[in-house]
C-alpha cells in the first residue's frame, strides 16, 4: 500500500485478522489470484502491497522466493509473524519508485487489491515493467467497476475517490473507483499484454461456512482480476 492509504494501526490489525476468514479475501480474491499465478515453484515474486503476508505465505508454500513491500508497518508486523524470515519484507511507499529492485530481477509480481488505492499508478506500472524479466507476469486484482457503481451510485464512468465502510467495524477504506476501460487502459498503456481476465467467484468451501454470501457472490461480482505479461 502507499503510506497515505495503507492500513495503519487498528485498521491494520483489523484487516490482518479479517483477511484470514473474509468471504472476499480468503474465499474469493485469494483463490482466484493464486489460480492465475499457476506454478510458481522456483520463481522470484514481488508481492506489491503484501499486507499481512497472506499471499507471501501461499506463494512460499508453492515454492516461490518472495519479496514483499507495503506502506504499513502494522501490516508488515503481521506479515513477519506469518512468514518469519522466509520472505524479504520491506516497508515501502508504493507512490515512490522501487529503487531497491534491480532491472529484470523478478519472474512475477502480485498486486492484490492495491491498484485502486494508488495515485501514481502509471509510475508503479512502469517500475513493475522495469523490474520484471522479459516474459515475466503481473497479476492485478481490483474492485469490480459494476460493484462500485451499484454501491456508490452516480455515473458508471465516475473516477472519484470514495470511502467504503467495512461492515461490522468502525473502519472504512479510501480508494478510487474507475470504469473497466480506465483499469485495462492503464495496464496496457504501461506496455503489458493482457493474457487473461476473470471475475472471481467464491471458492466452493464458502458455501459450507456462509451459504447466503456464497450465493450472492455468484450472482453479483465483487472483484476483477487479470494476468498480464511483460513482453
mmCIF file with all atom_site columns, C-alpha atoms in Angstrom:
data_model
loop_
_atom_site.group_PDB
_atom_site.id
_atom_site.type_symbol
_atom_site.label_atom_id
_atom_site.label_alt_id
_atom_site.label_comp_id
_atom_site.label_asym_id
_atom_site.label_entity_id
_atom_site.label_seq_id
_atom_site.pdbx_PDB_ins_code
_atom_site.Cartn_x
_atom_site.Cartn_y
_atom_site.Cartn_z
_atom_site.occupancy
_atom_site.B_iso_or_equiv
_atom_site.pdbx_formal_charge
_atom_site.auth_seq_id
_atom_site.auth_comp_id
_atom_site.auth_asym_id
_atom_site.auth_atom_id
_atom_site.pdbx_PDB_model_num
ATOM 1   C CA . UNK A 1 1   ? 0.000   0.000   0.000   1.00 0.00 ? 1   UNK A CA 1
ATOM 2   C CA . UNK A 1 2   ? 1.041   3.612   -0.365  1.00 0.00 ? 2   UNK A CA 1
ATOM 3   C CA . UNK A 1 3   ? 1.668   5.217   3.024   1.00 0.00 ? 3   UNK A CA 1
ATOM 4   C CA . UNK A 1 4   ? -1.310  7.597   2.861   1.00 0.00 ? 4   UNK A CA 1
ATOM 5   C CA . UNK A 1 5   ? -3.920  4.907   2.186   1.00 0.00 ? 5   UNK A CA 1
ATOM 6   C CA . UNK A 1 6   ? -2.196  1.954   3.855   1.00 0.00 ? 6   UNK A CA 1
ATOM 7   C CA . UNK A 1 7   ? -3.989  0.167   6.671   1.00 0.00 ? 7   UNK A CA 1
ATOM 8   C CA . UNK A 1 8   ? -2.226  1.507   9.770   1.00 0.00 ? 8   UNK A CA 1
ATOM 9   C CA . UNK A 1 9   ? -2.632  0.783   13.483  1.00 0.00 ? 9   UNK A CA 1
ATOM 10  C CA . UNK A 1 10  ? -6.087  -0.549  14.491  1.00 0.00 ? 10  UNK A CA 1
ATOM 11  C CA . UNK A 1 11  ? -7.264  -0.744  10.867  1.00 0.00 ? 11  UNK A CA 1
ATOM 12  C CA . UNK A 1 12  ? -4.191  -2.817  10.012  1.00 0.00 ? 12  UNK A CA 1
ATOM 13  C CA . UNK A 1 13  ? -4.848  -5.163  12.922  1.00 0.00 ? 13  UNK A CA 1
ATOM 14  C CA . UNK A 1 14  ? -8.485  -5.497  11.883  1.00 0.00 ? 14  UNK A CA 1
ATOM 15  C CA . UNK A 1 15  ? -7.590  -6.231  8.264   1.00 0.00 ? 15  UNK A CA 1
ATOM 16  C CA . UNK A 1 16  ? -4.954  -8.804  9.203   1.00 0.00 ? 16  UNK A CA 1
ATOM 17  C CA . UNK A 1 17  ? -7.484  -10.767 11.247  1.00 0.00 ? 17  UNK A CA 1
ATOM 18  C CA . UNK A 1 18  ? -10.381 -10.221 8.855   1.00 0.00 ? 18  UNK A CA 1
ATOM 19  C CA . UNK A 1 19  ? -8.409  -11.338 5.777   1.00 0.00 ? 19  UNK A CA 1
ATOM 20  C CA . UNK A 1 20  ? -7.858  -14.751 7.369   1.00 0.00 ? 20  UNK A CA 1
ATOM 21  C CA . UNK A 1 21  ? -11.531 -15.660 7.043   1.00 0.00 ? 21  UNK A CA 1
ATOM 22  C CA . UNK A 1 22  ? -13.231 -12.991 4.932   1.00 0.00 ? 22  UNK A CA 1
ATOM 23  C CA . UNK A 1 23  ? -15.511 -14.282 2.146   1.00 0.00 ? 23  UNK A CA 1
ATOM 24  C CA . UNK A 1 24  ? -13.990 -11.591 -0.060  1.00 0.00 ? 24  UNK A CA 1
ATOM 25  C CA . UNK A 1 25  ? -10.284 -12.014 0.729   1.00 0.00 ? 25  UNK A CA 1
ATOM 26  C CA . UNK A 1 26  ? -9.904  -15.619 1.828   1.00 0.00 ? 26  UNK A CA 1
ATOM 27  C CA . UNK A 1 27  ? -12.531 -17.242 -0.387  1.00 0.00 ? 27  UNK A CA 1
ATOM 28  C CA . UNK A 1 28  ? -12.786 -15.012 -3.465  1.00 0.00 ? 28  UNK A CA 1
ATOM 29  C CA . UNK A 1 29  ? -9.798  -12.802 -4.298  1.00 0.00 ? 29  UNK A CA 1
ATOM 30  C CA . UNK A 1 30  ? -7.000  -15.000 -2.984  1.00 0.00 ? 30  UNK A CA 1
ATOM 31  C CA . UNK A 1 31  ? -8.035  -18.337 -4.554  1.00 0.00 ? 31  UNK A CA 1
ATOM 32  C CA . UNK A 1 32  ? -8.636  -16.627 -7.901  1.00 0.00 ? 32  UNK A CA 1
ATOM 33  C CA . UNK A 1 33  ? -5.298  -14.830 -7.936  1.00 0.00 ? 33  UNK A CA 1
ATOM 34  C CA . UNK A 1 34  ? -3.359  -17.907 -6.881  1.00 0.00 ? 34  UNK A CA 1
ATOM 35  C CA . UNK A 1 35  ? -5.037  -19.861 -9.669  1.00 0.00 ? 35  UNK A CA 1
ATOM 36  C CA . UNK A 1 36  ? -3.951  -17.141 -12.107 1.00 0.00 ? 36  UNK A CA 1
ATOM 37  C CA . UNK A 1 37  ? -0.394  -17.393 -10.779 1.00 0.00 ? 37  UNK A CA 1
ATOM 38  C CA . UNK A 1 38  ? -0.180  -21.084 -11.626 1.00 0.00 ? 38  UNK A CA 1
ATOM 39  C CA . UNK A 1 39  ? 3.084   -22.902 -10.968 1.00 0.00 ? 39  UNK A CA 1
ATOM 40  C CA . UNK A 1 40  ? 5.433   -20.532 -9.118  1.00 0.00 ? 40  UNK A CA 1
ATOM 41  C CA . UNK A 1 41  ? 7.995   -23.088 -7.941  1.00 0.00 ? 41  UNK A CA 1
ATOM 42  C CA . UNK A 1 42  ? 11.460  -21.552 -8.235  1.00 0.00 ? 42  UNK A CA 1
ATOM 43  C CA . UNK A 1 43  ? 10.111  -18.135 -9.302  1.00 0.00 ? 43  UNK A CA 1
ATOM 44  C CA . UNK A 1 44  ? 11.197  -14.880 -7.680  1.00 0.00 ? 44  UNK A CA 1
ATOM 45  C CA . UNK A 1 45  ? 7.973   -12.977 -6.976  1.00 0.00 ? 45  UNK A CA 1
ATOM 46  C CA . UNK A 1 46  ? 7.371   -9.400  -5.848  1.00 0.00 ? 46  UNK A CA 1
ATOM 47  C CA . UNK A 1 47  ? 4.311   -9.074  -3.595  1.00 0.00 ? 47  UNK A CA 1
ATOM 48  C CA . UNK A 1 48  ? 3.231   -5.463  -4.141  1.00 0.00 ? 48  UNK A CA 1
ATOM 49  C CA . UNK A 1 49  ? 1.228   -4.261  -1.154  1.00 0.00 ? 49  UNK A CA 1
ATOM 50  C CA . UNK A 1 50  ? 1.847   -7.510  0.705   1.00 0.00 ? 50  UNK A CA 1
ATOM 51  C CA . UNK A 1 51  ? -0.346  -6.549  3.643   1.00 0.00 ? 51  UNK A CA 1
ATOM 52  C CA . UNK A 1 52  ? -0.393  -9.116  6.436   1.00 0.00 ? 52  UNK A CA 1
ATOM 53  C CA . UNK A 1 53  ? 1.522   -11.678 4.390   1.00 0.00 ? 53  UNK A CA 1
ATOM 54  C CA . UNK A 1 54  ? -1.335  -13.927 3.276   1.00 0.00 ? 54  UNK A CA 1
ATOM 55  C CA . UNK A 1 55  ? -0.141  -14.045 -0.331  1.00 0.00 ? 55  UNK A CA 1
ATOM 56  C CA . UNK A 1 56  ? 3.501   -14.300 0.683   1.00 0.00 ? 56  UNK A CA 1
ATOM 57  C CA . UNK A 1 57  ? 2.705   -17.367 2.797   1.00 0.00 ? 57  UNK A CA 1
ATOM 58  C CA . UNK A 1 58  ? 0.791   -19.036 -0.045  1.00 0.00 ? 58  UNK A CA 1
ATOM 59  C CA . UNK A 1 59  ? 3.483   -18.283 -2.617  1.00 0.00 ? 59  UNK A CA 1
ATOM 60  C CA . UNK A 1 60  ? 6.224   -19.564 -0.307  1.00 0.00 ? 60  UNK A CA 1
ATOM 61  C CA . UNK A 1 61  ? 4.250   -22.763 0.239   1.00 0.00 ? 61  UNK A CA 1
ATOM 62  C CA . UNK A 1 62  ? 4.186   -23.215 -3.533  1.00 0.00 ? 62  UNK A CA 1
ATOM 63  C CA . UNK A 1 63  ? 7.964   -22.918 -3.802  1.00 0.00 ? 63  UNK A CA 1
ATOM 64  C CA . UNK A 1 64  ? 8.441   -19.261 -4.738  1.00 0.00 ? 64  UNK A CA 1
ATOM 65  C CA . UNK A 1 65  ? 11.045  -16.829 -3.434  1.00 0.00 ? 65  UNK A CA 1
ATOM 66  C CA . UNK A 1 66  ? 9.128   -13.783 -2.195  1.00 0.00 ? 66  UNK A CA 1
ATOM 67  C CA . UNK A 1 67  ? 9.933   -10.122 -1.661  1.00 0.00 ? 67  UNK A CA 1
ATOM 68  C CA . UNK A 1 68  ? 7.017   -8.256  -0.089  1.00 0.00 ? 68  UNK A CA 1
ATOM 69  C CA . UNK A 1 69  ? 6.551   -4.486  0.186   1.00 0.00 ? 69  UNK A CA 1
ATOM 70  C CA . UNK A 1 70  ? 3.909   -2.440  1.970   1.00 0.00 ? 70  UNK A CA 1
ATOM 71  C CA . UNK A 1 71  ? 3.457   1.091   3.292   1.00 0.00 ? 71  UNK A CA 1
ATOM 72  C CA . UNK A 1 72  ? 2.029   -0.058  6.637   1.00 0.00 ? 72  UNK A CA 1
ATOM 73  C CA . UNK A 1 73  ? 4.376   -1.016  9.444   1.00 0.00 ? 73  UNK A CA 1
ATOM 74  C CA . UNK A 1 74  ? 1.409   -2.545  11.267  1.00 0.00 ? 74  UNK A CA 1
ATOM 75  C CA . UNK A 1 75  ? 0.673   -4.939  8.422   1.00 0.00 ? 75  UNK A CA 1
ATOM 76  C CA . UNK A 1 76  ? 4.334   -5.797  7.973   1.00 0.00 ? 76  UNK A CA 1
ATOM 77  C CA . UNK A 1 77  ? 4.484   -6.816  11.637  1.00 0.00 ? 77  UNK A CA 1
ATOM 78  C CA . UNK A 1 78  ? 1.645   -9.237  10.934  1.00 0.00 ? 78  UNK A CA 1
ATOM 79  C CA . UNK A 1 79  ? 3.394   -10.436 7.775   1.00 0.00 ? 79  UNK A CA 1
ATOM 80  C CA . UNK A 1 80  ? 6.618   -11.100 9.684   1.00 0.00 ? 80  UNK A CA 1
ATOM 81  C CA . UNK A 1 81  ? 4.672   -13.045 12.296  1.00 0.00 ? 81  UNK A CA 1
ATOM 82  C CA . UNK A 1 82  ? 3.135   -15.115 9.495   1.00 0.00 ? 82  UNK A CA 1
ATOM 83  C CA . UNK A 1 83  ? 6.200   -15.893 7.358   1.00 0.00 ? 83  UNK A CA 1
ATOM 84  C CA . UNK A 1 84  ? 9.156   -15.193 9.656   1.00 0.00 ? 84  UNK A CA 1
ATOM 85  C CA . UNK A 1 85  ? 12.456  -14.923 7.819   1.00 0.00 ? 85  UNK A CA 1
ATOM 86  C CA . UNK A 1 86  ? 11.286  -16.953 4.840   1.00 0.00 ? 86  UNK A CA 1
ATOM 87  C CA . UNK A 1 87  ? 10.467  -13.814 2.814   1.00 0.00 ? 87  UNK A CA 1
ATOM 88  C CA . UNK A 1 88  ? 12.198  -10.467 2.417   1.00 0.00 ? 88  UNK A CA 1
ATOM 89  C CA . UNK A 1 89  ? 9.725   -7.858  3.696   1.00 0.00 ? 89  UNK A CA 1
ATOM 90  C CA . UNK A 1 90  ? 10.220  -4.122  3.182   1.00 0.00 ? 90  UNK A CA 1
ATOM 91  C CA . UNK A 1 91  ? 8.454   -1.002  4.400   1.00 0.00 ? 91  UNK A CA 1
ATOM 92  C CA . UNK A 1 92  ? 7.974   0.968   1.174   1.00 0.00 ? 92  UNK A CA 1
ATOM 93  C CA . UNK A 1 93  ? 5.583   3.659   -0.035  1.00 0.00 ? 93  UNK A CA 1
ATOM 94  C CA . UNK A 1 94  ? 4.191   2.423   -3.354  1.00 0.00 ? 94  UNK A CA 1
ATOM 95  C CA . UNK A 1 95  ? 3.825   6.013   -4.537  1.00 0.00 ? 95  UNK A CA 1
ATOM 96  C CA . UNK A 1 96  ? 7.641   6.005   -4.779  1.00 0.00 ? 96  UNK A CA 1
ATOM 97  C CA . UNK A 1 97  ? 9.884   4.164   -7.301  1.00 0.00 ? 97  UNK A CA 1
ATOM 98  C CA . UNK A 1 98  ? 11.023  0.619   -6.470  1.00 0.00 ? 98  UNK A CA 1
ATOM 99  C CA . UNK A 1 99  ? 14.595  1.791   -6.025  1.00 0.00 ? 99  UNK A CA 1
ATOM 100 C CA . UNK A 1 100 ? 15.557  -1.307  -4.022  1.00 0.00 ? 100 UNK A CA 1
ATOM 101 C CA . UNK A 1 101 ? 14.936  -3.612  -7.014  1.00 0.00 ? 101 UNK A CA 1
ATOM 102 C CA . UNK A 1 102 ? 17.276  -4.163  -9.970  1.00 0.00 ? 102 UNK A CA 1
ATOM 103 C CA . UNK A 1 103 ? 16.110  -4.236  -13.569 1.00 0.00 ? 103 UNK A CA 1
ATOM 104 C CA . UNK A 1 104 ? 14.694  -7.601  -14.702 1.00 0.00 ? 104 UNK A CA 1
ATOM 105 C CA . UNK A 1 105 ? 15.133  -9.102  -11.231 1.00 0.00 ? 105 UNK A CA 1
ATOM 106 C CA . UNK A 1 106 ? 11.719  -10.751 -10.794 1.00 0.00 ? 106 UNK A CA 1
ATOM 107 C CA . UNK A 1 107 ? 9.867   -13.526 -12.611 1.00 0.00 ? 107 UNK A CA 1
ATOM 108 C CA . UNK A 1 108 ? 6.453   -12.340 -11.481 1.00 0.00 ? 108 UNK A CA 1
ATOM 109 C CA . UNK A 1 109 ? 4.578   -9.780  -9.404  1.00 0.00 ? 109 UNK A CA 1
ATOM 110 C CA . UNK A 1 110 ? 1.310   -9.856  -7.490  1.00 0.00 ? 110 UNK A CA 1
ATOM 111 C CA . UNK A 1 111 ? -0.692  -6.685  -6.839  1.00 0.00 ? 111 UNK A CA 1
ATOM 112 C CA . UNK A 1 112 ? -3.797  -7.850  -4.974  1.00 0.00 ? 112 UNK A CA 1
ATOM 113 C CA . UNK A 1 113 ? -6.499  -5.259  -4.172  1.00 0.00 ? 113 UNK A CA 1
ATOM 114 C CA . UNK A 1 114 ? -3.955  -2.432  -4.085  1.00 0.00 ? 114 UNK A CA 1
ATOM 115 C CA . UNK A 1 115 ? -4.190  -0.760  -7.508  1.00 0.00 ? 115 UNK A CA 1
ATOM 116 C CA . UNK A 1 116 ? -7.268  1.329   -6.657  1.00 0.00 ? 116 UNK A CA 1
ATOM 117 C CA . UNK A 1 117 ? -5.520  2.818   -3.594  1.00 0.00 ? 117 UNK A CA 1
ATOM 118 C CA . UNK A 1 118 ? -2.740  4.385   -5.696  1.00 0.00 ? 118 UNK A CA 1
ATOM 119 C CA . UNK A 1 119 ? -2.465  7.851   -7.203  1.00 0.00 ? 119 UNK A CA 1
ATOM 120 C CA . UNK A 1 120 ? 0.775   7.281   -9.145  1.00 0.00 ? 120 UNK A CA 1
ATOM 121 C CA . UNK A 1 121 ? -0.358  4.115   -10.870 1.00 0.00 ? 121 UNK A CA 1
ATOM 122 C CA . UNK A 1 122 ? 1.470   4.833   -14.132 1.00 0.00 ? 122 UNK A CA 1
ATOM 123 C CA . UNK A 1 123 ? 4.735   5.239   -12.238 1.00 0.00 ? 123 UNK A CA 1
ATOM 124 C CA . UNK A 1 124 ? 4.275   1.960   -10.374 1.00 0.00 ? 124 UNK A CA 1
ATOM 125 C CA . UNK A 1 125 ? 3.380   0.090   -13.563 1.00 0.00 ? 125 UNK A CA 1
ATOM 126 C CA . UNK A 1 126 ? 6.482   1.488   -15.243 1.00 0.00 ? 126 UNK A CA 1
ATOM 127 C CA . UNK A 1 127 ? 8.564   0.314   -12.306 1.00 0.00 ? 127 UNK A CA 1
ATOM 128 C CA . UNK A 1 128 ? 6.977   -3.144  -12.412 1.00 0.00 ? 128 UNK A CA 1
ATOM 129 C CA . UNK A 1 129 ? 7.739   -3.401  -16.113 1.00 0.00 ? 129 UNK A CA 1
ATOM 130 C CA . UNK A 1 130 ? 11.335  -2.453  -15.328 1.00 0.00 ? 130 UNK A CA 1
ATOM 131 C CA . UNK A 1 131 ? 11.868  -4.995  -12.547 1.00 0.00 ? 131 UNK A CA 1
ATOM 132 C CA . UNK A 1 132 ? 10.164  -7.894  -14.342 1.00 0.00 ? 132 UNK A CA 1
ATOM 133 C CA . UNK A 1 133 ? 12.158  -10.071 -16.669 1.00 0.00 ? 133 UNK A CA 1
ATOM 134 C CA . UNK A 1 134 ? 11.006  -10.294 -20.312 1.00 0.00 ? 134 UNK A CA 1
ATOM 135 C CA . UNK A 1 135 ? 8.178   -12.816 -20.294 1.00 0.00 ? 135 UNK A CA 1
ATOM 136 C CA . UNK A 1 136 ? 7.524   -12.113 -16.613 1.00 0.00 ? 136 UNK A CA 1
ATOM 137 C CA . UNK A 1 137 ? 3.936   -11.988 -15.386 1.00 0.00 ? 137 UNK A CA 1
ATOM 138 C CA . UNK A 1 138 ? 1.902   -9.480  -13.417 1.00 0.00 ? 138 UNK A CA 1
ATOM 139 C CA . UNK A 1 139 ? -1.318  -10.252 -11.542 1.00 0.00 ? 139 UNK A CA 1
ATOM 140 C CA . UNK A 1 140 ? -3.613  -7.368  -10.582 1.00 0.00 ? 140 UNK A CA 1
ATOM 141 C CA . UNK A 1 141 ? -6.951  -7.506  -8.791  1.00 0.00 ? 141 UNK A CA 1
ATOM 142 C CA . UNK A 1 142 ? -9.240  -4.588  -8.034  1.00 0.00 ? 142 UNK A CA 1
ATOM 143 C CA . UNK A 1 143 ? -12.791 -3.813  -7.014  1.00 0.00 ? 143 UNK A CA 1
ATOM 144 C CA . UNK A 1 144 ? -15.242 -4.588  -9.797  1.00 0.00 ? 144 UNK A CA 1
ATOM 145 C CA . UNK A 1 145 ? -16.454 -1.405  -11.546 1.00 0.00 ? 145 UNK A CA 1
ATOM 146 C CA . UNK A 1 146 ? -20.026 -2.714  -11.635 1.00 0.00 ? 146 UNK A CA 1
ATOM 147 C CA . UNK A 1 147 ? -19.962 -3.435  -7.900  1.00 0.00 ? 147 UNK A CA 1
ATOM 148 C CA . UNK A 1 148 ? -18.681 0.062   -7.159  1.00 0.00 ? 148 UNK A CA 1
ATOM 149 C CA . UNK A 1 149 ? -21.332 1.588   -9.403  1.00 0.00 ? 149 UNK A CA 1
ATOM 150 C CA . UNK A 1 150 ? -24.068 -0.400  -7.702  1.00 0.00 ? 150 UNK A CA 1
ATOM 151 C CA . UNK A 1 151 ? -22.820 0.528   -4.225  1.00 0.00 ? 151 UNK A CA 1
ATOM 152 C CA . UNK A 1 152 ? -21.928 4.209   -4.670  1.00 0.00 ? 152 UNK A CA 1
ATOM 153 C CA . UNK A 1 153 ? -24.332 5.155   -7.480  1.00 0.00 ? 153 UNK A CA 1
ATOM 154 C CA . UNK A 1 154 ? -23.843 8.076   -9.830  1.00 0.00 ? 154 UNK A CA 1
ATOM 155 C CA . UNK A 1 155 ? -22.179 7.502   -13.172 1.00 0.00 ? 155 UNK A CA 1
ATOM 156 C CA . UNK A 1 156 ? -20.577 4.173   -14.032 1.00 0.00 ? 156 UNK A CA 1
ATOM 157 C CA . UNK A 1 157 ? -17.749 6.217   -15.566 1.00 0.00 ? 157 UNK A CA 1
ATOM 158 C CA . UNK A 1 158 ? -17.031 8.143   -12.360 1.00 0.00 ? 158 UNK A CA 1
ATOM 159 C CA . UNK A 1 159 ? -13.426 8.172   -11.170 1.00 0.00 ? 159 UNK A CA 1
ATOM 160 C CA . UNK A 1 160 ? -13.957 9.813   -7.796  1.00 0.00 ? 160 UNK A CA 1
ATOM 161 C CA . UNK A 1 161 ? -12.296 8.789   -4.531  1.00 0.00 ? 161 UNK A CA 1
ATOM 162 C CA . UNK A 1 162 ? -14.719 7.064   -2.179  1.00 0.00 ? 162 UNK A CA 1
ATOM 163 C CA . UNK A 1 163 ? -14.815 5.680   1.350   1.00 0.00 ? 163 UNK A CA 1
ATOM 164 C CA . UNK A 1 164 ? -16.165 2.183   1.839   1.00 0.00 ? 164 UNK A CA 1
ATOM 165 C CA . UNK A 1 165 ? -17.336 1.298   5.344   1.00 0.00 ? 165 UNK A CA 1
ATOM 166 C CA . UNK A 1 166 ? -16.245 -2.138  6.477   1.00 0.00 ? 166 UNK A CA 1
ATOM 167 C CA . UNK A 1 167 ? -19.350 -3.909  7.699   1.00 0.00 ? 167 UNK A CA 1
ATOM 168 C CA . UNK A 1 168 ? -19.390 -4.730  11.384  1.00 0.00 ? 168 UNK A CA 1
ATOM 169 C CA . UNK A 1 169 ? -16.468 -2.430  12.191  1.00 0.00 ? 169 UNK A CA 1
ATOM 170 C CA . UNK A 1 170 ? -15.806 1.277   12.816  1.00 0.00 ? 170 UNK A CA 1
ATOM 171 C CA . UNK A 1 171 ? -13.377 1.371   9.885   1.00 0.00 ? 171 UNK A CA 1
ATOM 172 C CA . UNK A 1 172 ? -13.526 2.410   6.251   1.00 0.00 ? 172 UNK A CA 1
ATOM 173 C CA . UNK A 1 173 ? -11.084 2.237   3.339   1.00 0.00 ? 173 UNK A CA 1
ATOM 174 C CA . UNK A 1 174 ? -10.330 5.009   0.852   1.00 0.00 ? 174 UNK A CA 1
ATOM 175 C CA . UNK A 1 175 ? -9.884  4.225   -2.835  1.00 0.00 ? 175 UNK A CA 1
ATOM 176 C CA . UNK A 1 176 ? -10.546 5.458   -6.359  1.00 0.00 ? 176 UNK A CA 1
ATOM 177 C CA . UNK A 1 177 ? -13.241 3.741   -8.359  1.00 0.00 ? 177 UNK A CA 1
ATOM 178 C CA . UNK A 1 178 ? -12.747 3.502   -12.107 1.00 0.00 ? 178 UNK A CA 1
ATOM 179 C CA . UNK A 1 179 ? -14.513 2.036   -15.147 1.00 0.00 ? 179 UNK A CA 1
ATOM 180 C CA . UNK A 1 180 ? -13.143 -1.045  -16.881 1.00 0.00 ? 180 UNK A CA 1
ATOM 181 C CA . UNK A 1 181 ? -11.690 0.986   -19.764 1.00 0.00 ? 181 UNK A CA 1
ATOM 182 C CA . UNK A 1 182 ? -9.568  3.003   -17.314 1.00 0.00 ? 182 UNK A CA 1
ATOM 183 C CA . UNK A 1 183 ? -8.339  -0.055  -15.423 1.00 0.00 ? 183 UNK A CA 1
ATOM 184 C CA . UNK A 1 184 ? -7.354  -2.012  -18.523 1.00 0.00 ? 184 UNK A CA 1
ATOM 185 C CA . UNK A 1 185 ? -6.241  1.087   -20.406 1.00 0.00 ? 185 UNK A CA 1
ATOM 186 C CA . UNK A 1 186 ? -3.645  1.968   -17.790 1.00 0.00 ? 186 UNK A CA 1
ATOM 187 C CA . UNK A 1 187 ? -2.245  -1.565  -17.706 1.00 0.00 ? 187 UNK A CA 1
ATOM 188 C CA . UNK A 1 188 ? -1.967  -1.796  -21.489 1.00 0.00 ? 188 UNK A CA 1
ATOM 189 C CA . UNK A 1 189 ? -0.538  1.720   -21.818 1.00 0.00 ? 189 UNK A CA 1
ATOM 190 C CA . UNK A 1 190 ? 2.284   0.654   -19.494 1.00 0.00 ? 190 UNK A CA 1
ATOM 191 C CA . UNK A 1 191 ? 3.361   -1.916  -22.076 1.00 0.00 ? 191 UNK A CA 1
ATOM 192 C CA . UNK A 1 192 ? 1.868   -5.083  -20.627 1.00 0.00 ? 192 UNK A CA 1
ATOM 193 C CA . UNK A 1 193 ? 0.000   -7.658  -22.689 1.00 0.00 ? 193 UNK A CA 1
ATOM 194 C CA . UNK A 1 194 ? -3.294  -8.996  -21.347 1.00 0.00 ? 194 UNK A CA 1
ATOM 195 C CA . UNK A 1 195 ? -3.231  -12.781 -21.082 1.00 0.00 ? 195 UNK A CA 1
ATOM 196 C CA . UNK A 1 196 ? -6.369  -13.474 -19.045 1.00 0.00 ? 196 UNK A CA 1
ATOM 197 C CA . UNK A 1 197 ? -9.227  -11.621 -17.324 1.00 0.00 ? 197 UNK A CA 1
ATOM 198 C CA . UNK A 1 198 ? -11.575 -13.145 -14.755 1.00 0.00 ? 198 UNK A CA 1
ATOM 199 C CA . UNK A 1 199 ? -14.433 -12.016 -12.494 1.00 0.00 ? 199 UNK A CA 1
ATOM 200 C CA . UNK A 1 200 ? -13.720 -14.179 -9.432  1.00 0.00 ? 200 UNK A CA 1
ATOM 201 C CA . UNK A 1 201 ? -16.464 -16.274 -7.878  1.00 0.00 ? 201 UNK A CA 1
ATOM 202 C CA . UNK A 1 202 ? -16.034 -17.558 -4.332  1.00 0.00 ? 202 UNK A CA 1
ATOM 203 C CA . UNK A 1 203 ? -14.472 -20.937 -3.675  1.00 0.00 ? 203 UNK A CA 1
ATOM 204 C CA . UNK A 1 204 ? -16.966 -23.795 -3.098  1.00 0.00 ? 204 UNK A CA 1
ATOM 205 C CA . UNK A 1 205 ? -15.801 -24.115 0.520   1.00 0.00 ? 205 UNK A CA 1
ATOM 206 C CA . UNK A 1 206 ? -17.534 -20.839 1.348   1.00 0.00 ? 206 UNK A CA 1
ATOM 207 C CA . UNK A 1 207 ? -20.944 -22.463 0.863   1.00 0.00 ? 207 UNK A CA 1
ATOM 208 C CA . UNK A 1 208 ? -20.339 -24.606 3.960   1.00 0.00 ? 208 UNK A CA 1
ATOM 209 C CA . UNK A 1 209 ? -19.466 -21.514 6.017   1.00 0.00 ? 209 UNK A CA 1
ATOM 210 C CA . UNK A 1 210 ? -21.783 -18.801 4.695   1.00 0.00 ? 210 UNK A CA 1
ATOM 211 C CA . UNK A 1 211 ? -24.248 -20.054 2.118   1.00 0.00 ? 211 UNK A CA 1
ATOM 212 C CA . UNK A 1 212 ? -26.012 -16.699 1.679   1.00 0.00 ? 212 UNK A CA 1
ATOM 213 C CA . UNK A 1 213 ? -22.789 -14.809 0.897   1.00 0.00 ? 213 UNK A CA 1
ATOM 214 C CA . UNK A 1 214 ? -21.578 -17.630 -1.344  1.00 0.00 ? 214 UNK A CA 1
ATOM 215 C CA . UNK A 1 215 ? -24.754 -17.463 -3.393  1.00 0.00 ? 215 UNK A CA 1
ATOM 216 C CA . UNK A 1 216 ? -24.763 -13.658 -3.517  1.00 0.00 ? 216 UNK A CA 1
ATOM 217 C CA . UNK A 1 217 ? -21.167 -13.528 -4.788  1.00 0.00 ? 217 UNK A CA 1
ATOM 218 C CA . UNK A 1 218 ? -22.137 -15.981 -7.524  1.00 0.00 ? 218 UNK A CA 1
ATOM 219 C CA . UNK A 1 219 ? -24.863 -13.600 -8.672  1.00 0.00 ? 219 UNK A CA 1
ATOM 220 C CA . UNK A 1 220 ? -23.034 -10.258 -8.461  1.00 0.00 ? 220 UNK A CA 1
ATOM 221 C CA . UNK A 1 221 ? -19.308 -9.632  -8.993  1.00 0.00 ? 221 UNK A CA 1
ATOM 222 C CA . UNK A 1 222 ? -17.098 -8.111  -6.320  1.00 0.00 ? 222 UNK A CA 1
ATOM 223 C CA . UNK A 1 223 ? -13.646 -8.153  -7.929  1.00 0.00 ? 223 UNK A CA 1
ATOM 224 C CA . UNK A 1 224 ? -11.869 -8.129  -11.267 1.00 0.00 ? 224 UNK A CA 1
ATOM 225 C CA . UNK A 1 225 ? -8.526  -9.888  -11.770 1.00 0.00 ? 225 UNK A CA 1
ATOM 226 C CA . UNK A 1 226 ? -6.093  -10.002 -14.686 1.00 0.00 ? 226 UNK A CA 1
ATOM 227 C CA . UNK A 1 227 ? -2.897  -11.781 -15.643 1.00 0.00 ? 227 UNK A CA 1
ATOM 228 C CA . UNK A 1 228 ? -0.552  -9.756  -17.834 1.00 0.00 ? 228 UNK A CA 1
ATOM 229 C CA . UNK A 1 229 ? 2.821   -10.444 -19.415 1.00 0.00 ? 229 UNK A CA 1
ATOM 230 C CA . UNK A 1 230 ? 5.809   -8.177  -19.827 1.00 0.00 ? 230 UNK A CA 1
ATOM 231 C CA . UNK A 1 231 ? 6.969   -8.537  -23.473 1.00 0.00 ? 231 UNK A CA 1
#
